[in-house]
RNA sequence: GGGUCAUUAGCUCAGCUGGCAGAGCACCUGACUCUUAAUCAGGAUGUCGCAGGUUCGAAUCCUGCAUGACCCA
């Protein structure tokens, strides 16, 4: 069976109309068109003018957009054109545009792109509209759009065919405009604070800087396996060694794990490193970045998320992990405790652990299982156990812990930061402990990285570092329930 | 990885205890020069996700698979 025969009636009708345009000398996929206004420009400029005043002014405009509604009534028609800024009504009369153009407009389908020149006027109902003097056919749509009233609801279709989602559901575009503005607001803020934006490799020979499984790829000419980066960290610290004192990168990282409402295999991280700073300074930096982004993009630092009011006004709560666990479970991990005792406490409190876990892992499990989800308002949680923090500096008073914090908002991690470990001897021991964990079956444990250790051996100044998940931040600022709602093209299986 | 639910026309959805596959929008034909989910008259539209099974008969019941959503790990 040929494709021609398989095509259903709806598709065939549009192909026939395309052929009809060509027969009448009109290119169905036209050319450059110079417009003077966007829909929003016209609505904003003339909305508060009276019908009579507008008539007197006789304002000429040229607009272009996708035909999204059409109401034909004989020798005159109303329709709506949609451009990036919104929809505007056009009024096309046969006695004004002429027989030929009215015919062209008459055969136009919903979805086609049209250009219209005319004058701005108000209808009897008060809608600011454009009365066409001429209609130019710009581009044919060979497929029907989703239903005009209900739009596109099927979430699978919305993600797979995001262009349809963007056409039919205007709030989707708003989300991605916020995303774009959040990222540029962060850039502007950091640039203004003297941080230097850099770019480092996304193809790594050793996948480090985080606890995650990497994607593996292959370089043919060099005949070596490479890993898609799981973090930016280790390269940025090499730059600190090199004397670039305040650097940041906003970029994609890749983690080979499941997809969920909070996880996509590729996502966007901000990482920032500042020489001579510690994790307390980085808490201030984190507050400032997020607070600034909210106020600049949304105009407020009080936001709504999933029905909760979240206060992003500074300062945010700063609590130690040990204190929070004590607060929520009564268990005091600050006193000295054997691994066996920690395991016994986990069992008593219904905290699930694996046999290989030691004191620090178990404290972390207490936190994740009993506390994390309760931290709705912004809270810096600091003092993470050594075992789960192989790149963070040890706490000076209690070496079981590190000078590290994570930021929690609406029960989710939004940032991870520490006073960086700059002692190459200690760093080597941490890597060795991680390699041991890997041998015991933790496939997210950090690999040995001799090249990074060598860099540290040249001397890294005391440094504070930060990672912020941009996607989760955008979710927070747009009240989005799923990471897929803030990714234009979320990862999907190749089907359909 | 486990559980629950979903998959029917281009889109949004009905379809009960198994008995001729439906509606609205969109589409086609006609009428209509201030409509706006335009209206009126008429018409056409299907791999019921895929593959098996039960049955005289399956969109409907059973099994497996695929894709997706949500919850859990």
Coordinates of C-alpha atoms (C1' of nucleotides) in Angstrom, one line a residue:
Chain A
X1 CA 0.0 0.0 0.0
X2 CA 1.4 3.4 -0.9
X3 CA 1.6 6.3 1.6
X4 CA -0.9 8.1 -0.6
X5 CA -3.6 5.5 -0.1
X6 CA -2.9 5.1 3.6
X7 CA -3.4 8.8 4.3
X8 CA -6.8 9.4 5.9
X9 CA -9.3 11.9 4.7
X10 CA -8.2 14.7 7.0
X11 CA -4.6 14.6 5.7
X12 CA -5.7 14.2 2.1
X13 CA -7.9 17.2 2.2
X14 CA -5.0 19.4 3.3
X15 CA -2.7 18.0 0.7
X16 CA -5.4 18.8 -1.9
X17 CA -5.6 22.4 -0.6
X18 CA -1.9 22.7 -0.8
X19 CA -2.0 21.7 -4.4
X20 CA -4.9 24.1 -5.0
X21 CA -2.7 27.0 -3.6
X22 CA 0.1 26.1 -6.1
X23 CA -2.4 26.0 -8.9
X24 CA -3.5 29.5 -8.1
X25 CA 0.1 30.6 -8.0
X26 CA 0.5 30.8 -4.2
X27 CA 3.6 29.2 -2.6
X28 CA 2.1 27.0 0.2
X29 CA 5.4 27.5 2.1
X30 CA 6.0 31.1 1.6
X31 CA 8.8 33.5 2.3
X32 CA 10.0 36.4 4.5
X33 CA 7.2 38.5 5.8
X34 CA 7.8 41.8 7.5
X35 CA 5.4 42.5 10.4
X36 CA 5.0 45.7 12.3
X37 CA 3.3 44.4 15.5
X38 CA 2.9 41.3 17.6
X39 CA -0.5 40.4 18.9
X40 CA 0.4 41.6 22.4
X41 CA 1.7 44.9 21.1
X42 CA -1.6 45.8 19.5
X43 CA -3.7 44.6 22.5
X44 CA -1.5 46.6 24.9
X45 CA -1.4 49.7 22.8
X46 CA -5.1 50.0 21.9
X47 CA -7.0 48.1 24.5
X48 CA -8.1 51.1 26.5
X49 CA -9.1 53.2 23.5
X50 CA -12.7 53.6 22.5
X51 CA -14.2 52.2 19.3
X52 CA -14.7 55.7 17.9
X53 CA -11.2 57.0 18.8
X54 CA -9.6 54.0 17.1
X55 CA -11.7 54.5 14.0
X56 CA -10.5 58.1 13.8
X57 CA -6.8 57.2 14.3
X58 CA -6.9 54.7 11.4
X59 CA -3.9 52.7 12.7
X60 CA -2.2 50.4 10.1
X61 CA -0.6 47.3 11.3
X62 CA 0.9 44.1 9.8
X63 CA 0.8 40.9 11.8
X64 CA 1.5 37.3 11.3
X65 CA 0.5 34.1 13.1
X66 CA -1.0 30.7 13.1
X67 CA -4.7 30.5 12.3
X68 CA -6.2 29.0 15.5
X69 CA -9.9 29.8 15.2
X70 CA -12.1 30.7 12.2
X71 CA -15.7 31.8 12.1
X72 CA -16.8 32.2 8.5
X73 CA -20.2 33.8 7.8
X74 CA -20.5 34.1 4.0
X75 CA -18.8 37.1 2.6
X76 CA -17.1 38.1 5.9
X77 CA -15.1 36.1 8.5
X78 CA -13.7 36.5 11.9
X79 CA -10.6 34.5 12.9
X80 CA -7.8 34.5 15.5
X81 CA -4.2 34.5 14.7
X82 CA -1.7 33.3 17.3
X83 CA 1.9 34.5 17.6
X84 CA 4.4 34.0 20.4
X85 CA 2.8 36.8 22.4
X86 CA -0.8 35.6 22.2
X87 CA -3.9 35.7 20.0
X88 CA -5.5 38.5 18.2
X89 CA -8.8 38.6 16.2
X90 CA -8.8 39.5 12.5
X91 CA -11.8 40.5 10.5
X92 CA -11.7 39.6 6.8
X93 CA -14.3 41.0 4.4
X94 CA -14.6 40.0 0.8
X95 CA -15.4 43.6 -0.3
X96 CA -12.1 44.7 1.3
X97 CA -9.5 42.1 0.4
X98 CA -11.0 41.1 -2.9
X99 CA -12.3 37.9 -4.4
X100 CA -9.0 36.2 -4.8
X101 CA -7.6 36.7 -1.3
X102 CA -11.0 36.0 0.2
X103 CA -11.0 32.6 -1.6
X104 CA -7.5 31.9 -0.3
X105 CA -8.5 32.8 3.2
X106 CA -11.6 30.7 2.9
X107 CA -9.7 27.6 2.1
X108 CA -7.1 28.2 4.9
X109 CA -7.2 25.5 7.6
X110 CA -6.7 25.8 11.3
X111 CA -3.0 25.6 11.8
X112 CA -2.0 27.5 8.7
X113 CA 0.3 30.5 9.0
X114 CA -1.1 33.8 7.7
X115 CA 0.1 37.4 7.4
X116 CA -2.5 40.2 7.6
X117 CA -2.2 43.9 6.9
X118 CA -5.0 46.1 8.0
X119 CA -6.3 48.7 10.5
X120 CA -6.9 48.3 14.2
X121 CA -10.5 48.5 15.2
X122 CA -12.9 47.4 18.0
X123 CA -15.8 45.1 17.4
X124 CA -19.3 45.8 18.8
X125 CA -18.4 43.4 21.6
X126 CA -15.3 45.5 22.4
X127 CA -12.6 43.1 21.2
X128 CA -9.5 44.9 19.7
X129 CA -9.1 43.4 16.3
X130 CA -7.5 43.9 12.9
X131 CA -9.6 44.6 9.8
X132 CA -7.7 43.1 6.9
X133 CA -6.8 45.0 3.8
X134 CA -4.8 42.1 2.6
X135 CA -4.2 38.5 3.6
X136 CA -0.9 36.7 2.7
X137 CA -0.6 33.0 2.8
X138 CA 2.6 32.1 4.7
X139 CA 2.7 28.4 5.4
X140 CA 0.4 25.4 5.0
X141 CA -0.3 23.0 7.9
X142 CA -0.8 19.5 6.6
X143 CA -2.1 18.0 9.9
X144 CA -5.1 19.0 12.0
X145 CA -4.4 20.7 15.3
X146 CA -5.8 19.2 18.5
X147 CA -9.3 20.2 19.6
X148 CA -9.7 23.9 20.1
X149 CA -11.6 23.9 23.4
X150 CA -10.1 21.1 25.4
X151 CA -6.7 21.4 23.9
X152 CA -4.1 18.7 24.2
X153 CA -4.5 16.8 27.5
X154 CA -2.8 13.5 26.9
X155 CA 0.5 14.0 28.9
X156 CA 2.4 11.5 26.8
X157 CA 1.5 13.4 23.6
X158 CA 2.3 16.7 25.3
X159 CA 5.8 15.5 26.2
X160 CA 6.5 13.7 22.9
X161 CA 5.1 16.4 20.7
X162 CA 5.9 19.5 22.8
X163 CA 5.3 21.8 19.8
X164 CA 1.6 20.8 19.9
X165 CA 1.6 21.4 23.7
X166 CA 3.1 24.9 23.1
X167 CA 0.5 25.7 20.4
X168 CA -2.5 24.6 22.4
X169 CA -1.6 25.3 26.1
X170 CA -0.3 28.8 26.5
X171 CA 0.7 28.3 30.2
X172 CA 3.3 25.8 29.0
X173 CA 5.1 28.6 27.2
X174 CA 5.0 30.7 30.3
X175 CA 6.8 28.1 32.3
X176 CA 9.6 27.9 29.8
X177 CA 9.8 31.7 29.7
X178 CA 10.3 31.7 33.5
X179 CA 12.9 29.0 33.1
X180 CA 14.9 31.1 30.6
X181 CA 14.6 34.2 32.8
X182 CA 15.6 32.3 35.9
X183 CA 18.8 31.2 34.2
X184 CA 19.6 34.6 32.8
X185 CA 18.9 36.2 36.2
X186 CA 21.3 33.9 37.9
X187 CA 24.0 34.6 35.3
X188 CA 23.5 38.3 35.6
X189 CA 23.7 38.1 39.4
X190 CA 26.8 36.0 39.4
X191 CA 28.5 38.0 36.7
X192 CA 27.7 41.1 38.8
X193 CA 29.3 39.6 41.8
X194 CA 32.6 39.0 40.0
X195 CA 32.2 35.3 39.2
X196 CA 33.6 34.1 35.9
X197 CA 31.5 31.7 33.8
X198 CA 33.5 28.9 32.3
X199 CA 33.0 25.8 30.2
X200 CA 34.5 22.5 31.1
X201 CA 34.3 19.1 29.4
X202 CA 31.1 17.0 29.5
X203 CA 33.0 13.9 28.3
X204 CA 35.1 12.6 31.2
X205 CA 37.7 9.9 31.4
X206 CA 36.8 9.3 35.1
X207 CA 33.1 9.9 36.1
X208 CA 33.5 11.8 39.4
X209 CA 32.2 14.7 41.5
X210 CA 29.0 12.9 42.6
X211 CA 27.5 9.6 43.6
X212 CA 25.8 8.4 40.5
X213 CA 26.1 5.8 37.7
X214 CA 27.4 7.4 34.4
X215 CA 26.5 6.9 30.8
X216 CA 29.4 5.3 28.9
X217 CA 30.3 6.3 25.4
X218 CA 33.2 5.6 23.1
X219 CA 35.8 7.8 21.3
X220 CA 36.6 6.0 18.1
X221 CA 39.8 7.8 17.1
X222 CA 41.4 7.5 20.5
X223 CA 39.8 4.1 21.1
X224 CA 38.9 4.9 24.7
X225 CA 35.7 4.8 26.6
X226 CA 34.5 8.1 27.9
X227 CA 31.8 9.0 30.4
X228 CA 29.1 11.7 30.2
X229 CA 29.8 13.9 33.2
X230 CA 27.8 13.3 36.3
X231 CA 29.0 16.5 37.9
X232 CA 31.1 19.6 37.0
X233 CA 32.9 19.7 40.3
X234 CA 36.4 18.3 39.7
X235 CA 37.2 20.4 36.7
X236 CA 36.1 23.6 38.4
X237 CA 38.3 22.8 41.4
X238 CA 41.2 22.3 39.0
X239 CA 40.5 25.9 37.9
X240 CA 40.6 27.0 41.5
X241 CA 44.0 25.3 41.7
X242 CA 44.9 27.3 38.6
X243 CA 44.1 30.5 40.3
X244 CA 40.7 31.3 38.9
X245 CA 39.2 32.4 42.2
X246 CA 35.5 32.7 41.5
X247 CA 34.1 30.5 38.8
X248 CA 30.8 29.0 37.9
X249 CA 29.3 26.8 35.2
X250 CA 25.7 26.3 34.2
X251 CA 25.4 23.1 32.2
X252 CA 24.0 19.7 31.5
X253 CA 25.0 16.7 33.6
X254 CA 24.0 13.1 32.9
X255 CA 23.1 10.4 35.4
X256 CA 22.2 6.9 34.4
X257 CA 19.3 6.3 36.7
X258 CA 15.5 5.9 36.6
X259 CA 13.1 8.6 35.5
X260 CA 10.6 10.0 37.9
X261 CA 8.7 13.2 38.6
X262 CA 12.0 14.5 40.1
X263 CA 14.6 12.8 37.9
X264 CA 15.5 13.0 34.2
X265 CA 18.7 11.4 32.9
X266 CA 20.0 14.7 31.8
X267 CA 19.5 17.9 33.8
X268 CA 21.0 21.3 34.4
X269 CA 23.3 22.1 37.2
X270 CA 24.8 25.3 38.4
X271 CA 28.1 24.7 40.1
X272 CA 30.1 27.5 41.7
X273 CA 33.5 27.7 43.5
X274 CA 35.0 30.5 45.4
X275 CA 38.5 30.6 46.8
X276 CA 39.0 31.6 50.5
X277 CA 35.3 31.0 51.3
X278 CA 33.8 28.3 53.5
X279 CA 30.4 26.7 53.6
X280 CA 28.9 29.4 55.7
X281 CA 29.7 31.9 53.0
X282 CA 28.2 29.6 50.4
X283 CA 24.9 29.5 52.4
X284 CA 24.8 33.3 51.9
X285 CA 25.6 32.9 48.2
X286 CA 22.9 30.3 47.9
X287 CA 20.3 32.5 49.6
X288 CA 21.2 35.4 47.4
X289 CA 21.1 33.5 44.1
X290 CA 17.7 32.0 44.7
X291 CA 16.2 35.0 46.4
X292 CA 17.4 37.2 43.6
X293 CA 16.1 34.9 40.9
X294 CA 12.7 34.8 42.5
X295 CA 12.4 38.5 43.0
X296 CA 13.7 39.4 39.6
X297 CA 11.6 36.9 37.6
X298 CA 8.5 36.6 39.7
X299 CA 8.6 40.0 41.4
X300 CA 8.3 38.4 44.9
X301 CA 10.1 36.1 47.3
X302 CA 6.8 34.7 48.6
X303 CA 5.7 31.9 46.4
X304 CA 3.1 29.1 46.2
X305 CA 4.1 25.5 45.7
X306 CA 1.6 22.7 45.7
X307 CA -0.8 24.7 47.9
X308 CA 2.0 25.7 50.4
X309 CA 3.2 29.3 50.8
X310 CA 7.0 29.3 50.7
X311 CA 8.9 32.2 52.1
X312 CA 12.2 32.8 50.2
X313 CA 12.9 36.0 52.1
X314 CA 16.3 35.9 53.9
X315 CA 17.6 34.6 56.1
X316 CA 16.8 30.9 55.9
X317 CA 16.9 28.3 58.8
X318 CA 20.3 26.7 59.4
X319 CA 20.2 23.4 61.3
X320 CA 22.6 20.5 61.7
X321 CA 21.6 17.1 60.5
X322 CA 22.2 15.7 63.9
X323 CA 20.0 18.2 65.6
X324 CA 17.2 17.6 63.1
X325 CA 17.3 13.9 63.5
X326 CA 17.3 14.3 67.3
X327 CA 14.3 16.7 67.0
X328 CA 12.3 14.3 64.8
X329 CA 13.2 10.9 66.3
X330 CA 14.8 11.5 69.7
X331 CA 18.0 9.7 68.6
X332 CA 21.2 11.6 69.4
X333 CA 23.9 10.9 66.8
X334 CA 26.2 13.5 68.3
X335 CA 27.5 11.2 71.0
X336 CA 30.0 8.5 70.2
X337 CA 28.3 5.4 68.9
X338 CA 29.4 2.1 67.4
X339 CA 28.2 0.9 64.0
X340 CA 26.4 -1.9 65.8
X341 CA 24.5 0.5 68.1
X342 CA 23.6 2.6 65.1
X343 CA 22.2 -0.4 63.3
X344 CA 20.2 -1.4 66.4
X345 CA 18.7 2.1 66.6
X346 CA 17.8 2.0 62.9
X347 CA 15.9 -1.2 63.5
X348 CA 14.1 0.2 66.6
X349 CA 13.0 3.2 64.6
X350 CA 12.0 1.4 61.4
X351 CA 14.8 3.0 59.4
X352 CA 15.7 0.7 56.5
X353 CA 19.4 0.1 56.0
X354 CA 21.7 -2.3 54.2
X355 CA 24.3 -4.5 56.1
X356 CA 27.3 -2.7 54.7
X357 CA 26.2 0.7 56.2
X358 CA 28.2 2.3 59.0
X359 CA 27.4 5.1 61.5
X360 CA 27.4 7.9 58.9
X361 CA 25.3 6.1 56.3
X362 CA 22.8 5.2 59.0
X363 CA 22.6 8.8 60.3
X364 CA 21.9 9.8 56.7
X365 CA 19.2 7.2 56.3
X366 CA 17.6 8.6 59.5
X367 CA 17.6 12.0 58.0
X368 CA 16.3 10.9 54.6
X369 CA 13.6 8.7 55.9
X370 CA 12.4 10.7 58.9
X371 CA 13.2 14.4 58.4
X372 CA 13.7 15.4 54.8
X373 CA 10.1 15.5 53.6
X374 CA 9.2 17.7 56.6
X375 CA 11.5 20.5 55.6
X376 CA 9.0 22.7 53.7
X377 CA 10.4 26.1 54.3
X378 CA 14.0 26.8 53.1
X379 CA 16.3 25.0 55.5
X380 CA 20.1 24.6 55.3
X381 CA 21.0 21.2 56.7
X382 CA 24.7 21.1 57.6
X383 CA 27.1 18.6 59.1
X384 CA 26.8 15.6 56.8
X385 CA 28.6 12.4 57.8
X386 CA 32.0 11.7 56.4
X387 CA 31.1 8.5 54.7
X388 CA 28.7 10.1 52.2
X389 CA 30.8 13.2 51.6
X390 CA 34.1 12.2 50.0
X391 CA 34.9 15.6 48.6
X392 CA 34.0 17.7 51.7
X393 CA 36.4 19.0 54.4
X394 CA 36.2 17.3 57.7
X395 CA 34.7 19.2 60.6
X396 CA 37.5 20.6 62.9
X397 CA 35.7 19.6 66.1
X398 CA 34.3 16.2 65.1
X399 CA 35.9 14.3 62.2
X400 CA 32.9 12.0 61.8
X401 CA 31.2 14.9 60.1
X402 CA 32.0 17.3 57.3
X403 CA 31.5 21.0 56.7
X404 CA 28.8 20.4 54.1
X405 CA 25.2 21.5 53.7
X406 CA 22.2 20.7 51.6
X407 CA 19.3 23.1 51.1
X408 CA 15.8 21.7 51.5
X409 CA 12.7 23.4 50.3
X410 CA 9.3 21.7 49.9
X411 CA 10.9 18.5 51.2
X412 CA 13.3 18.3 48.4
X413 CA 17.0 18.9 48.0
X414 CA 17.7 22.1 46.0
X415 CA 21.4 22.6 46.7
X416 CA 24.5 20.8 47.9
X417 CA 27.6 22.5 49.0
X418 CA 30.7 22.3 51.2
X419 CA 33.9 23.6 52.3
X420 CA 36.0 21.8 49.8
X421 CA 38.5 19.2 50.8
X422 CA 41.8 20.6 49.7
X423 CA 44.1 18.2 51.6
X424 CA 45.4 15.8 49.0
X425 CA 46.4 13.2 51.6
X426 CA 43.0 13.2 53.1
X427 CA 41.4 13.2 49.7
X428 CA 43.4 10.1 48.7
X429 CA 42.2 8.3 51.8
X430 CA 38.6 9.3 51.0
X431 CA 38.9 7.9 47.5
X432 CA 40.4 4.7 48.8
X433 CA 37.4 4.3 51.2
X434 CA 35.1 4.9 48.2
X435 CA 36.9 2.3 46.2
X436 CA 36.4 -0.1 49.0
X437 CA 32.7 0.7 49.1
X438 CA 32.5 0.1 45.4
X439 CA 34.0 -3.3 45.9
X440 CA 31.3 -4.0 48.5
X441 CA 28.7 -3.4 45.9
X442 CA 27.9 0.4 46.0
X443 CA 28.0 1.1 42.3
X444 CA 27.5 4.8 43.0
X445 CA 30.7 5.1 45.0
X446 CA 33.3 7.6 43.8
X447 CA 36.2 6.2 41.7
X448 CA 39.9 7.0 42.3
X449 CA 41.0 10.0 40.4
X450 CA 44.8 10.3 40.3
X451 CA 44.8 13.3 37.9
X452 CA 42.6 15.3 40.3
X453 CA 44.8 14.3 43.3
X454 CA 47.8 15.5 41.4
X455 CA 46.1 18.9 40.9
X456 CA 45.3 19.1 44.6
X457 CA 49.0 18.3 45.4
X458 CA 50.0 21.5 43.7
X459 CA 47.9 23.3 46.4
X460 CA 44.2 24.4 46.3
X461 CA 43.4 27.4 48.5
X462 CA 40.6 27.0 51.0
X463 CA 37.5 27.0 48.9
X464 CA 33.7 26.9 49.2
X465 CA 31.7 25.1 46.5
X466 CA 28.0 24.9 45.5
X467 CA 25.7 22.9 43.3
X468 CA 22.1 24.0 42.5
X469 CA 19.7 21.8 40.5
X470 CA 18.3 24.3 38.1
X471 CA 15.4 22.1 37.0
X472 CA 14.2 21.7 40.6
X473 CA 14.5 25.4 41.2
X474 CA 12.4 26.1 38.1
X475 CA 9.9 23.6 39.4
X476 CA 9.7 25.4 42.7
X477 CA 9.3 28.8 41.0
X478 CA 6.7 27.7 38.5
X479 CA 4.7 25.5 40.9
X480 CA 5.4 22.5 38.6
X481 CA 4.8 19.0 40.0
X482 CA 7.0 17.1 37.6
X483 CA 10.5 17.8 36.3
X484 CA 9.0 16.9 32.9
X485 CA 7.0 20.1 33.1
X486 CA 10.1 22.2 33.1
X487 CA 12.0 20.3 30.4
X488 CA 11.0 21.1 26.9
X489 CA 11.8 17.6 25.7
X490 CA 11.8 15.2 28.7
X491 CA 13.4 11.7 28.2
X492 CA 10.9 9.2 26.8
X493 CA 11.2 5.7 25.4
X494 CA 11.5 5.7 21.7
X495 CA 7.9 4.6 20.8
X496 CA 4.9 6.3 19.2
Chain B
rG1 C1' 12.6 -3.1 40.4
rG2 C1' 7.2 -3.5 42.9
rG3 C1' 2.0 -1.8 43.1
rU4 C1' -2.4 0.9 41.1
rC5 C1' -4.6 3.0 36.9
rA6 C1' -5.0 4.3 31.7
rU7 C1' -4.7 3.2 26.2
rU8 C1' -11.7 3.6 21.7
rA9 C1' -12.0 8.7 15.2
rG10 C1' -7.0 14.0 14.1
rC11 C1' -8.3 15.9 19.5
rU12 C1' -11.5 15.6 24.2
rC13 C1' -14.2 11.6 25.9
rA14 C1' -18.8 8.0 26.5
rG15 C1' -19.5 2.8 25.6
rC16 C1' -23.2 -0.8 32.1
rU17 C1' -24.0 -7.5 33.9
rG18 C1' -20.2 -10.0 26.6
rG19 C1' -24.9 -9.0 21.5
rC20 C1' -24.7 -3.9 14.9
rA21 C1' -18.5 1.1 17.7
rG22 C1' -20.9 6.4 19.7
rA23 C1' -20.9 12.0 21.0
rG24 C1' -18.7 16.9 20.9
rC25 C1' -14.9 19.6 18.4
rA26 C1' -12.1 19.3 13.9
rC27 C1' -13.3 17.8 8.6
rC28 C1' -16.6 17.8 3.8
rU29 C1' -21.2 20.2 1.1
rG30 C1' -24.7 24.3 1.3
rA31 C1' -26.7 29.1 3.8
rC32 C1' -25.0 33.4 6.3
rU33 C1' -21.0 40.9 6.0
rC34 C1' -19.8 42.4 14.0
rU35 C1' -18.6 36.7 15.1
rU36 C1' -15.9 34.8 19.3
rA37 C1' -16.6 27.1 22.1
rA38 C1' -20.4 31.6 15.9
rU39 C1' -25.2 29.6 14.1
rC40 C1' -28.4 26.5 10.9
rA41 C1' -29.2 22.1 7.3
rG42 C1' -26.9 17.8 5.4
rG43 C1' -22.6 14.3 5.1
rA44 C1' -18.2 11.4 5.8
rU45 C1' -14.6 9.6 9.5
rG46 C1' -12.0 3.5 13.3
rU47 C1' -5.8 -1.8 13.3
rC48 C1' -11.2 -0.2 20.0
rG49 C1' -2.5 -0.1 22.0
rC50 C1' -0.3 -5.2 20.2
rA51 C1' -0.5 -10.7 20.5
rG52 C1' -2.8 -14.9 22.3
rG53 C1' -7.0 -17.3 25.1
rU54 C1' -12.3 -18.2 26.8
rU55 C1' -17.0 -17.9 24.1
rC56 C1' -22.1 -19.2 19.2
rG57 C1' -20.3 -14.1 19.7
rA58 C1' -15.0 -9.9 22.9
rA59 C1' -13.8 -2.6 22.8
rU60 C1' -16.0 -5.3 27.2
rC61 C1' -13.8 -11.4 30.5
rC62 C1' -8.5 -13.9 31.1
rU63 C1' -3.0 -14.1 30.1
rG64 C1' 1.3 -11.9 28.1
rC65 C1' 3.7 -7.7 26.0
rA66 C1' 4.2 -2.3 24.7
rU67 C1' 3.7 2.8 26.1
rG68 C1' 2.4 6.4 29.6
rA69 C1' 0.7 8.5 34.5
rC70 C1' 0.8 8.2 39.8
rC71 C1' 2.6 5.9 44.3
rC72 C1' 6.5 3.0 46.6
rA73 C1' 11.9 1.3 46.6

